[in-house]
Coordinates of C-alpha atoms in Angstrom, one line a residue:
Chain G
M263 CA 45.8 -99.1 39.7
K264 CA 47.4 -95.8 40.8
K265 CA 50.5 -97.7 42.1
I266 CA 50.8 -99.7 38.8
L267 CA 50.7 -96.4 36.9
E268 CA 53.4 -95.0 39.2
I269 CA 55.6 -98.0 38.7
A270 CA 55.2 -97.7 34.9
L271 CA 56.1 -94.0 35.2
G272 CA 59.1 -94.9 37.4
M273 CA 60.3 -97.4 34.8
V274 CA 60.0 -94.8 32.0
T275 CA 61.9 -92.3 34.2
G276 CA 64.5 -94.9 34.8
I277 CA 65.3 -95.0 31.1
G278 CA 65.6 -91.2 31.0
G279 CA 67.7 -91.1 34.1
F280 CA 70.0 -93.9 33.0
L281 CA 70.6 -93.2 29.3
E282 CA 72.3 -89.9 29.0
A283 CA 75.5 -88.4 27.4
G284 CA 77.8 -90.5 29.7
S285 CA 76.1 -93.8 29.2
I286 CA 75.4 -93.4 25.5
A287 CA 79.0 -92.2 24.8
T288 CA 80.8 -94.7 26.9
S289 CA 78.7 -97.7 25.7
A290 CA 79.2 -96.6 22.1
Q291 CA 82.9 -96.3 22.6
A292 CA 83.1 -99.7 24.3
G293 CA 81.2 -101.4 21.5
A294 CA 83.2 -99.7 18.8
D295 CA 86.6 -100.5 20.4
F296 CA 86.1 -103.8 22.1
G297 CA 83.0 -105.4 20.7
F298 CA 80.7 -107.1 23.3
Q299 CA 83.6 -107.4 25.8
L300 CA 82.5 -104.6 28.1
V301 CA 78.9 -105.7 28.6
W302 CA 79.9 -106.8 32.1
A303 CA 80.8 -103.2 33.0
V304 CA 77.3 -101.9 32.0
A305 CA 75.7 -104.8 33.9
L306 CA 77.8 -104.1 37.0
G307 CA 77.1 -100.4 36.9
T308 CA 73.4 -101.0 36.5
L309 CA 73.3 -103.4 39.5
A310 CA 75.2 -101.0 41.7
L311 CA 72.9 -98.2 40.7
I312 CA 69.8 -100.3 41.6
I313 CA 71.3 -101.0 45.0
L314 CA 72.2 -97.3 45.6
L315 CA 68.8 -96.0 44.4
E316 CA 66.8 -98.4 46.4
M317 CA 68.7 -97.5 49.6
S318 CA 68.7 -93.8 49.1
G319 CA 64.9 -94.0 48.3
R320 CA 64.3 -96.2 51.4
L321 CA 66.3 -93.7 53.6
A322 CA 64.2 -90.8 52.3
L323 CA 60.8 -92.4 52.7
V324 CA 61.5 -93.8 56.1
S325 CA 63.3 -90.9 57.6
H326 CA 61.7 -88.1 55.5
R327 CA 65.2 -86.8 54.9
T328 CA 67.1 -86.6 51.6
L329 CA 70.4 -88.3 51.3
A330 CA 72.2 -85.0 51.6
D331 CA 70.2 -84.0 54.6
A332 CA 70.9 -87.2 56.4
M333 CA 74.6 -87.2 55.6
R334 CA 75.1 -83.6 56.8
E335 CA 73.1 -84.3 59.9
R336 CA 74.7 -87.6 60.8
F337 CA 78.3 -86.7 60.0
G338 CA 78.5 -83.0 60.6
I339 CA 79.3 -80.2 58.1
K340 CA 83.1 -80.6 58.4
F341 CA 82.7 -84.1 57.0
F342 CA 79.8 -83.3 54.6
V343 CA 81.8 -80.5 53.0
I344 CA 83.8 -83.2 51.2
P345 CA 80.9 -85.0 49.5
L346 CA 79.3 -81.6 48.9
L347 CA 82.3 -80.1 47.1
V348 CA 83.0 -83.3 45.2
G349 CA 79.3 -83.6 44.3
L350 CA 79.0 -80.0 43.1
A351 CA 82.3 -80.1 41.1
L352 CA 81.5 -83.4 39.4
S353 CA 77.9 -82.5 38.8
W354 CA 79.0 -79.3 37.2
M355 CA 81.3 -81.2 34.8
V356 CA 78.6 -83.8 34.1
L357 CA 76.1 -80.9 33.6
A358 CA 78.4 -79.3 31.0
A359 CA 78.8 -82.7 29.3
E360 CA 75.0 -83.1 29.1
I361 CA 74.5 -79.6 27.7
G362 CA 77.2 -80.6 25.2
G363 CA 75.2 -83.7 24.3
V364 CA 72.1 -81.7 23.6
A365 CA 74.1 -79.1 21.6
F366 CA 75.7 -81.9 19.5
A367 CA 72.2 -83.4 18.9
L368 CA 71.1 -80.0 17.6
Q369 CA 74.2 -79.8 15.5
M370 CA 73.4 -83.2 13.9
A371 CA 69.8 -82.0 13.3
T372 CA 70.6 -78.5 11.8
G373 CA 74.3 -78.6 10.8
I374 CA 74.9 -75.5 13.0
T375 CA 78.0 -75.9 15.1
F376 CA 77.4 -77.1 18.7
Q377 CA 78.9 -74.1 20.4
W378 CA 76.0 -71.9 19.2
W379 CA 73.5 -74.1 20.9
A380 CA 75.0 -74.2 24.4
L381 CA 73.4 -71.0 25.8
P382 CA 70.0 -71.5 24.1
V383 CA 69.9 -75.1 25.6
A384 CA 70.8 -73.7 29.0
F385 CA 68.0 -71.0 28.6
V386 CA 65.3 -73.6 27.7
G387 CA 66.4 -75.8 30.6
W388 CA 66.3 -72.9 33.0
M389 CA 62.8 -71.9 31.7
L390 CA 61.6 -75.5 32.3
L391 CA 63.0 -75.4 35.9
W392 CA 61.5 -71.9 36.5
K393 CA 58.0 -72.6 35.1
G394 CA 57.7 -76.3 35.5
T395 CA 56.9 -78.7 38.3
F396 CA 58.9 -81.7 39.5
G397 CA 56.5 -84.1 38.0
M398 CA 56.5 -82.3 34.6
I399 CA 60.3 -82.3 34.5
E400 CA 60.8 -85.9 35.7
K401 CA 58.0 -87.6 33.7
G402 CA 57.6 -85.3 30.7
T403 CA 61.2 -85.5 29.6
A404 CA 61.3 -89.2 30.5
F405 CA 58.3 -89.9 28.2
L406 CA 59.9 -88.1 25.3
G407 CA 63.0 -90.2 26.1
L408 CA 61.1 -93.3 25.0
A409 CA 62.6 -92.6 21.6
A410 CA 65.5 -94.6 23.1
L411 CA 63.5 -97.8 22.6
A412 CA 64.6 -97.6 19.0
I413 CA 68.1 -98.6 20.1
G414 CA 66.7 -101.9 21.5
D415 CA 64.8 -102.5 18.3
A416 CA 68.0 -101.8 16.3
A417 CA 69.9 -104.3 18.4
L418 CA 67.3 -107.0 17.8
R419 CA 67.2 -106.3 14.0
L420 CA 71.0 -106.8 13.8
H421 CA 70.7 -110.4 15.2
P422 CA 73.7 -110.4 17.5
D423 CA 75.1 -113.6 18.8
W424 CA 73.3 -113.6 22.1
T425 CA 75.5 -116.4 23.5
Q426 CA 78.5 -114.1 23.0
V427 CA 76.7 -111.1 24.5
G428 CA 75.7 -113.3 27.5
A429 CA 79.3 -114.6 27.8
A430 CA 80.5 -111.0 28.0
L431 CA 78.7 -110.6 31.4
L432 CA 81.8 -112.2 32.8
P433 CA 84.9 -109.8 32.7
T434 CA 87.7 -110.9 30.4
R435 CA 91.1 -109.4 29.8
P436 CA 91.4 -107.3 26.6
A437 CA 93.6 -108.5 23.6
H438 CA 94.8 -104.9 23.0
D439 CA 94.9 -101.4 24.6
A440 CA 94.5 -102.7 28.1
A441 CA 94.7 -99.2 29.7
H442 CA 91.9 -97.9 27.4
Y443 CA 89.8 -101.0 28.1
W444 CA 90.0 -100.6 31.9
F445 CA 89.5 -96.8 31.6
L446 CA 86.3 -97.4 29.6
A447 CA 85.1 -99.9 32.2
V448 CA 85.6 -97.3 34.9
S449 CA 83.9 -94.6 32.8
I450 CA 80.9 -96.9 32.1
I451 CA 80.5 -97.7 35.8
G452 CA 80.9 -94.0 36.6
A453 CA 78.3 -93.0 34.1
A454 CA 75.9 -95.5 35.6
I455 CA 76.2 -94.5 39.2
S456 CA 76.7 -90.7 39.1
P457 CA 75.9 -89.4 42.6
Y458 CA 73.5 -86.8 41.2
L459 CA 71.2 -89.8 40.3
Y460 CA 70.6 -90.8 43.9
Y461 CA 70.7 -87.3 45.4
F462 CA 68.0 -86.5 42.9
Y463 CA 66.1 -89.7 43.5
S464 CA 66.0 -89.2 47.3
A465 CA 65.1 -85.5 46.9
G466 CA 62.3 -86.6 44.6
A467 CA 61.0 -89.1 47.1
V468 CA 60.8 -86.3 49.8
E469 CA 59.3 -83.8 47.3
E470 CA 56.6 -86.3 46.2
Q471 CA 56.0 -87.1 49.9
W472 CA 56.7 -90.9 49.7
D473 CA 55.9 -92.6 53.0
L474 CA 56.2 -96.2 54.3
S475 CA 53.4 -97.4 51.8
Y476 CA 56.0 -96.8 49.1
L477 CA 58.6 -99.2 50.4
G478 CA 57.7 -101.9 47.9
M479 CA 57.2 -99.5 45.0
N480 CA 60.6 -97.9 45.7
R481 CA 62.2 -101.3 45.3
I482 CA 60.3 -102.1 42.1
I483 CA 61.0 -98.7 40.5
A484 CA 64.7 -98.7 41.4
A485 CA 65.1 -102.3 40.1
L486 CA 62.9 -102.4 37.0
G487 CA 63.4 -98.8 35.8
N488 CA 67.2 -99.0 35.9
A489 CA 67.3 -102.5 34.6
F490 CA 65.4 -101.3 31.6
G491 CA 67.8 -98.4 31.2
G492 CA 70.7 -100.8 31.6
V493 CA 69.3 -103.1 28.9
L494 CA 69.2 -100.1 26.5
A495 CA 72.8 -99.1 27.4
V496 CA 73.8 -102.7 26.5
A497 CA 71.8 -102.3 23.3
V498 CA 73.9 -99.2 22.4
L499 CA 77.1 -101.2 23.1
V500 CA 75.8 -104.2 21.0
V501 CA 74.8 -101.9 18.0
A502 CA 78.1 -100.1 18.2
A503 CA 79.9 -103.5 18.2
L504 CA 78.0 -104.6 15.1
V505 CA 78.0 -101.4 13.2
F506 CA 81.1 -99.4 14.1
Q507 CA 83.7 -102.1 15.0
P508 CA 83.7 -103.9 11.6
R509 CA 84.1 -100.5 9.9
G510 CA 87.0 -99.4 12.1
I511 CA 85.0 -96.4 13.5
H512 CA 86.1 -95.2 16.9
V513 CA 83.8 -92.8 18.8
D514 CA 86.2 -89.8 19.4
R515 CA 83.5 -87.2 19.1
F516 CA 79.7 -87.2 19.2
E517 CA 79.2 -86.9 15.4
P518 CA 79.5 -90.6 14.5
I519 CA 76.9 -91.5 17.1
A520 CA 74.1 -90.2 14.8
L521 CA 75.1 -93.0 12.3
L522 CA 74.6 -95.8 14.9
L523 CA 71.0 -96.7 13.9
T524 CA 71.1 -95.8 10.2
H525 CA 72.3 -99.3 9.2
P526 CA 69.4 -101.2 10.8
L527 CA 66.7 -98.5 10.7
G528 CA 67.5 -96.2 7.8
L529 CA 66.5 -92.5 8.0
W530 CA 64.2 -93.2 11.1
G531 CA 67.3 -94.6 12.8
F532 CA 69.1 -91.3 12.2
I533 CA 66.1 -89.2 13.5
L534 CA 65.5 -91.4 16.5
M535 CA 69.2 -91.5 17.5
V536 CA 69.5 -87.7 17.3
A537 CA 66.2 -87.4 19.3
T538 CA 67.4 -89.9 21.9
L539 CA 70.7 -88.1 22.4
G540 CA 69.0 -84.6 22.5
I541 CA 66.0 -85.5 24.7
N542 CA 67.9 -87.7 27.2
C543 CA 70.8 -85.3 27.6
F544 CA 68.3 -82.5 28.1
S545 CA 66.4 -84.5 30.7
A546 CA 69.7 -85.1 32.5
T547 CA 70.6 -81.4 32.2
V548 CA 67.5 -80.2 34.1
E549 CA 67.8 -83.0 36.6
I550 CA 71.5 -82.3 37.4
A551 CA 70.8 -78.5 37.7
L552 CA 67.9 -79.3 40.1
S553 CA 70.0 -81.9 42.0
M554 CA 72.8 -79.3 42.6
A555 CA 70.2 -76.8 43.9
Y556 CA 68.8 -79.5 46.2
L557 CA 72.2 -80.4 47.4
L558 CA 73.1 -76.8 48.4
A559 CA 69.7 -76.0 49.8
Q560 CA 69.7 -79.2 51.9
T561 CA 73.2 -78.4 53.2
F562 CA 72.5 -74.9 54.3
G563 CA 68.9 -75.4 55.4
W564 CA 67.3 -73.2 52.8
K565 CA 63.7 -73.6 51.7
W566 CA 63.6 -75.9 48.7
A567 CA 60.9 -77.3 46.5
E568 CA 60.7 -77.4 42.7
D569 CA 56.9 -77.3 42.8
A570 CA 56.8 -73.9 44.7
K571 CA 57.1 -70.5 43.0
P572 CA 60.7 -69.5 42.4
G573 CA 60.3 -66.3 44.4
E574 CA 59.3 -68.2 47.5
H575 CA 62.5 -70.2 47.4
A576 CA 64.8 -67.6 46.0
R577 CA 68.2 -69.1 47.0
F578 CA 67.2 -72.5 45.7
S579 CA 66.1 -71.0 42.4
L580 CA 69.2 -68.8 42.2
V581 CA 71.5 -71.9 42.4
Y582 CA 69.9 -73.8 39.5
T583 CA 69.9 -70.6 37.5
A584 CA 73.6 -70.0 38.1
V585 CA 74.8 -73.5 37.6
I586 CA 72.9 -74.2 34.3
F587 CA 74.3 -71.0 32.7
L588 CA 77.8 -71.5 34.1
A589 CA 77.9 -75.1 32.8
A590 CA 77.0 -73.9 29.3
V591 CA 80.1 -71.7 29.2
P592 CA 82.7 -74.3 28.4
I593 CA 80.6 -75.8 25.7
A594 CA 80.0 -72.4 24.2
L595 CA 83.8 -71.9 24.2
G596 CA 84.2 -75.1 22.2
V597 CA 85.4 -77.6 24.9
D598 CA 85.4 -81.1 23.5
A599 CA 82.2 -82.4 25.1
L600 CA 83.0 -86.1 24.6
K601 CA 86.4 -85.8 26.3
L602 CA 84.7 -83.8 29.1
T603 CA 82.2 -86.7 29.3
N604 CA 84.9 -89.3 29.6
I605 CA 87.0 -87.4 32.2
S606 CA 83.9 -86.5 34.3
M607 CA 82.7 -90.1 34.2
A608 CA 86.1 -91.5 35.4
L609 CA 86.3 -88.8 38.1
T610 CA 82.8 -89.6 39.2
A611 CA 83.7 -93.3 39.5
A612 CA 86.8 -92.3 41.5
S613 CA 84.7 -90.1 43.8
L614 CA 82.1 -92.7 44.8
P615 CA 83.6 -93.7 48.2
V616 CA 82.8 -90.3 49.6
T617 CA 79.1 -91.0 49.0
V618 CA 78.9 -94.8 49.3
L619 CA 80.7 -95.2 52.6
P620 CA 78.6 -92.7 54.5
L621 CA 75.5 -94.3 52.9
F622 CA 76.6 -97.6 54.4
V623 CA 76.7 -96.1 57.9
L624 CA 73.3 -94.4 57.4
M625 CA 71.7 -97.6 56.2
N626 CA 72.6 -99.3 59.4
D627 CA 71.5 -96.5 61.7
R628 CA 68.3 -97.3 63.6
V629 CA 67.7 -93.6 64.3
Y630 CA 67.0 -93.0 60.6
L631 CA 65.7 -96.3 59.4
H632 CA 64.1 -97.9 62.5
K633 CA 63.2 -101.5 61.6
H634 CA 63.8 -100.8 57.9
K635 CA 67.6 -100.6 58.3
N636 CA 69.7 -102.9 56.2
G637 CA 69.7 -106.6 56.9
W638 CA 72.7 -108.9 56.1
A639 CA 71.7 -109.1 52.4
G640 CA 71.5 -105.3 52.0
N641 CA 74.8 -104.9 53.8
L642 CA 76.4 -107.5 51.6
A643 CA 75.1 -105.8 48.5
L644 CA 76.1 -102.3 49.6
G645 CA 79.4 -103.6 51.0
A646 CA 80.2 -105.0 47.5
V647 CA 79.3 -101.5 46.0
A648 CA 81.6 -99.9 48.6
V649 CA 84.5 -102.2 47.7
L650 CA 83.8 -101.5 44.0
S651 CA 83.9 -97.8 44.7
I652 CA 87.2 -98.1 46.5
V653 CA 88.7 -100.1 43.6
L654 CA 87.4 -97.4 41.2
L655 CA 89.1 -94.7 43.3
V656 CA 92.4 -96.6 43.2
V657 CA 92.5 -97.5 39.5
G658 CA 90.4 -94.7 37.9
I659 CA 92.9 -91.8 38.0
P660 CA 96.0 -93.9 37.2
L661 CA 94.3 -95.3 34.2
Q662 CA 93.5 -91.7 33.0
F663 CA 97.2 -90.9 33.6
M664 CA 98.3 -93.9 31.6
G665 CA 96.5 -92.6 28.6
G666 CA 93.5 -94.8 28.9
G667 CA 91.2 -91.8 28.1
G668 CA 93.4 -90.3 25.4
Chain K
M198 CA 59.6 -77.7 52.2
R199 CA 62.3 -77.1 54.8
S200 CA 64.9 -79.6 55.7
N201 CA 65.0 -80.8 59.3
W202 CA 67.7 -78.8 60.9
V203 CA 69.6 -80.8 63.4
Q204 CA 72.7 -79.6 65.3
W205 CA 75.9 -80.5 63.4
K206 CA 78.0 -83.0 65.2
P207 CA 81.2 -83.5 63.3
I208 CA 82.9 -86.8 63.6
R209 CA 86.6 -87.2 63.1
P210 CA 87.3 -83.6 62.0
G211 CA 91.0 -84.3 61.7
W212 CA 91.1 -86.1 58.4
A213 CA 88.8 -83.9 56.4
P214 CA 91.6 -81.4 55.3
R215 CA 93.8 -84.3 54.3
A216 CA 91.0 -85.8 52.2
R217 CA 90.4 -82.5 50.5
A218 CA 94.1 -82.1 49.6
L219 CA 94.2 -85.7 48.2
L220 CA 91.2 -85.0 46.1
A221 CA 92.7 -81.8 44.7
A222 CA 95.9 -83.7 43.8
L223 CA 94.0 -86.5 42.1
T224 CA 92.0 -84.0 40.0
L225 CA 95.2 -82.3 38.9
I226 CA 96.7 -85.6 37.9
A227 CA 93.6 -86.6 35.9
A228 CA 93.7 -83.3 34.1
A229 CA 97.3 -83.9 33.1
G230 CA 96.8 -87.4 32.0
C231 CA 95.8 -87.3 28.3
S232 CA 98.4 -88.4 25.8
S233 CA 98.4 -89.9 22.3
G234 CA 101.1 -91.6 20.4
P235 CA 101.7 -92.0 16.6
K236 CA 99.8 -95.4 16.6
Q237 CA 96.7 -93.7 18.1
Q238 CA 97.0 -90.7 15.8
L239 CA 97.0 -93.1 12.8
Q240 CA 94.0 -95.0 14.3
T241 CA 92.2 -91.7 14.7
I242 CA 92.8 -90.7 11.1
S243 CA 91.7 -94.1 9.9
S244 CA 88.6 -93.9 12.1
W245 CA 87.6 -90.5 10.5
A246 CA 88.2 -91.8 7.0
A247 CA 85.9 -94.8 7.9
T248 CA 83.3 -92.3 9.4
A249 CA 83.4 -90.3 6.2
H250 CA 82.9 -93.5 4.2
M251 CA 79.9 -94.5 6.3
T252 CA 78.5 -90.9 6.2
A253 CA 78.6 -90.9 2.4
D254 CA 77.1 -94.4 2.2
A255 CA 74.2 -93.4 4.5
L256 CA 73.7 -90.2 2.5
R257 CA 73.6 -92.1 -0.8
A258 CA 70.9 -94.4 0.7
H259 CA 68.9 -91.4 1.9
H260 CA 69.5 -92.4 5.5
T261 CA 70.9 -89.0 6.8
T262 CA 70.4 -85.4 5.9
W263 CA 72.6 -83.2 3.7
R264 CA 73.2 -80.8 6.7
Y265 CA 74.4 -83.5 9.0
S266 CA 76.6 -85.1 6.4
A267 CA 78.2 -81.8 5.3
K268 CA 79.0 -80.8 8.9
T269 CA 80.3 -84.3 9.8
L270 CA 82.6 -84.3 6.7
R271 CA 83.9 -80.9 7.6
V272 CA 84.6 -82.1 11.1
A273 CA 86.3 -85.3 9.7
R274 CA 88.5 -83.1 7.5
D275 CA 89.5 -80.9 10.4
Q276 CA 90.2 -83.9 12.7
V277 CA 92.4 -85.6 10.0
D278 CA 94.3 -82.3 9.5
K279 CA 94.8 -81.9 13.2
Q280 CA 96.1 -85.4 13.7
A281 CA 98.3 -85.3 10.6
K282 CA 99.9 -82.1 11.8
A283 CA 100.5 -83.5 15.3
L284 CA 102.0 -86.8 13.9
K285 CA 105.8 -86.9 14.1
P286 CA 106.9 -89.3 11.3
D287 CA 110.3 -89.9 13.0
K288 CA 108.4 -91.7 15.8
L289 CA 107.0 -94.2 13.3
P290 CA 109.1 -97.3 12.3
P291 CA 111.1 -96.4 9.2
E292 CA 109.4 -99.0 6.9
V293 CA 105.9 -97.6 7.5
R294 CA 106.7 -93.9 7.2
G295 CA 106.2 -93.8 3.4
P296 CA 103.0 -95.9 3.3
A297 CA 101.6 -93.9 6.3
S298 CA 102.2 -90.6 4.6
G299 CA 100.6 -91.8 1.4
A300 CA 97.6 -93.2 3.2
I301 CA 97.1 -90.0 5.2
S302 CA 97.2 -88.0 2.0
A303 CA 94.7 -90.4 0.4
A304 CA 92.4 -90.1 3.3
R305 CA 92.6 -86.3 3.4
D306 CA 92.0 -86.1 -0.4
A307 CA 89.0 -88.5 -0.3
I308 CA 87.4 -86.6 2.7
D309 CA 88.0 -83.3 1.0
S310 CA 86.3 -84.5 -2.2
L311 CA 83.4 -85.9 -0.2
A312 CA 83.0 -82.6 1.6
I313 CA 82.9 -80.7 -1.7
V314 CA 80.5 -83.1 -3.4
T315 CA 78.2 -82.9 -0.3
E316 CA 78.3 -79.1 -0.3
R317 CA 77.2 -79.3 -3.9
R318 CA 74.4 -81.8 -3.0
D319 CA 75.6 -84.1 -5.8
R320 CA 74.5 -87.5 -4.5
G321 CA 75.5 -89.3 -7.7
A322 CA 79.2 -88.3 -7.3
L323 CA 79.6 -89.6 -3.8
A324 CA 80.4 -93.3 -4.5
P325 CA 83.9 -93.1 -5.9
H326 CA 85.2 -90.8 -3.2
A327 CA 83.5 -92.9 -0.5
A328 CA 85.4 -95.9 -1.9
R329 CA 88.7 -94.0 -1.8
A330 CA 88.0 -93.0 1.9
D331 CA 87.3 -96.7 2.6
A332 CA 90.6 -97.8 0.9
A333 CA 92.6 -95.2 2.8
A334 CA 91.0 -96.3 6.1
R335 CA 91.9 -99.9 5.4
A336 CA 95.5 -99.0 4.4
L337 CA 95.9 -97.1 7.7
D338 CA 94.5 -100.0 9.6
S339 CA 97.1 -102.3 8.0
I340 CA 99.9 -99.9 9.0
V341 CA 98.6 -99.8 12.6
S342 CA 98.5 -103.6 12.6
L343 CA 102.1 -103.7 11.4
I344 CA 103.2 -101.3 14.2
E345 CA 101.3 -103.5 16.8
D346 CA 103.1 -106.6 15.5
Q347 CA 106.5 -105.0 16.1

């Protein structure tokens, strides 16, 4: 019974982890600009995330090391400094984008310009990290994020042509704006497989003291939780395709996103969409700040645990305090949060090889995984993700340069 | 909890600085890579006119709040002004310059009127201005299609 409850909690957390500023914005943009055509990118990103989470969770529960710990230990600090710096820089950009997402949700709710909300959002996020426990942060915010189910309800009420949605699982060439189409595809995949997700997931597995008895549950949580999140991201795309595309609305800023559910669900659609954006971005905000603190603490061998008193792990607590307030600064200064989201998602996609390739080596290392190392199927799946990550590195930045994100 | 501290054994230290330099270069390229042409500027103006139309329709149907609508219409007005200022008419094909200028003015006027009516909280007065915003968006879409056809 306890395990079933933990699986249910894991699935709920999966929605909160998956559906944040990046995935909401990129899916809405994809639906508004290209109809159902980019469903394949959401599906591919979801599948890749499931593979990466299952493996980083398995690595953590078998070796009792987080992904960052194992990478630093196996490859040495001179190598690990690359994924560390890339991870910190991109996480900071994504953190700023998430704070922007919450600030925009508060603007939609109150009419007060988003800049004014950036520092208060950072303060509330910091308070939760300072006073809360890992479980409270992970599950509390994820439960509130269930408001996102309204998006699935809206997609069903709009009666899309499911044959067309299913057909879009296979990639097709766009009829117009090819650079923008491929840039969005890269951003969608980048939003789905942000490295902070699996650094956070593996740190959570160690913090919650998962052992070998969690092998099966890790698999179920990684697969079902993120599949559920992926379905909701597809729902955002489907609703945007049916509501925004016929009206010629492009999602250049966050403001139109509040209108996404008003057509199928009326005033409740407005309230639930604003709540979904605010809660899920807030959940991502605290998770990313925590993930950055985990990453630095695990690199330098500091004491770390979200469940301990901040004074006991002072350097760990100082990191999340500093990053959350520093990330609020660009939003408080009026940086375009949606543009920041798009750029950070594309850069995230381009940076994936620095995490995925070392993970491939680790998942085949008997010292860490004993008999639970990857078999041929695991290697095939992770190999495919590694190839995908190299393709994203090669095409992501040139697409941005060609104006795909403009 | 303390991480297991194992001696660092760097593998292949030689390529790490090169990878760092490559990453820095890629980041700089990405930062420089945002551009928008006149077609995209017209599309953006059209999109904001369509957003203003939908915002007004949702407000008329009691599906959004006055505060959200007023703020969104102010943003729409600012975005249309920004794009209109940045647009260089000489970069448009000669035959669409006149219609584009007219449609941009119509969009701007309609969004202005919607913003004023919303500030006054006059729900009954929204419909005609929403229809004007819709017409301006459609006119701009036709112009964009003409440019694409060329």
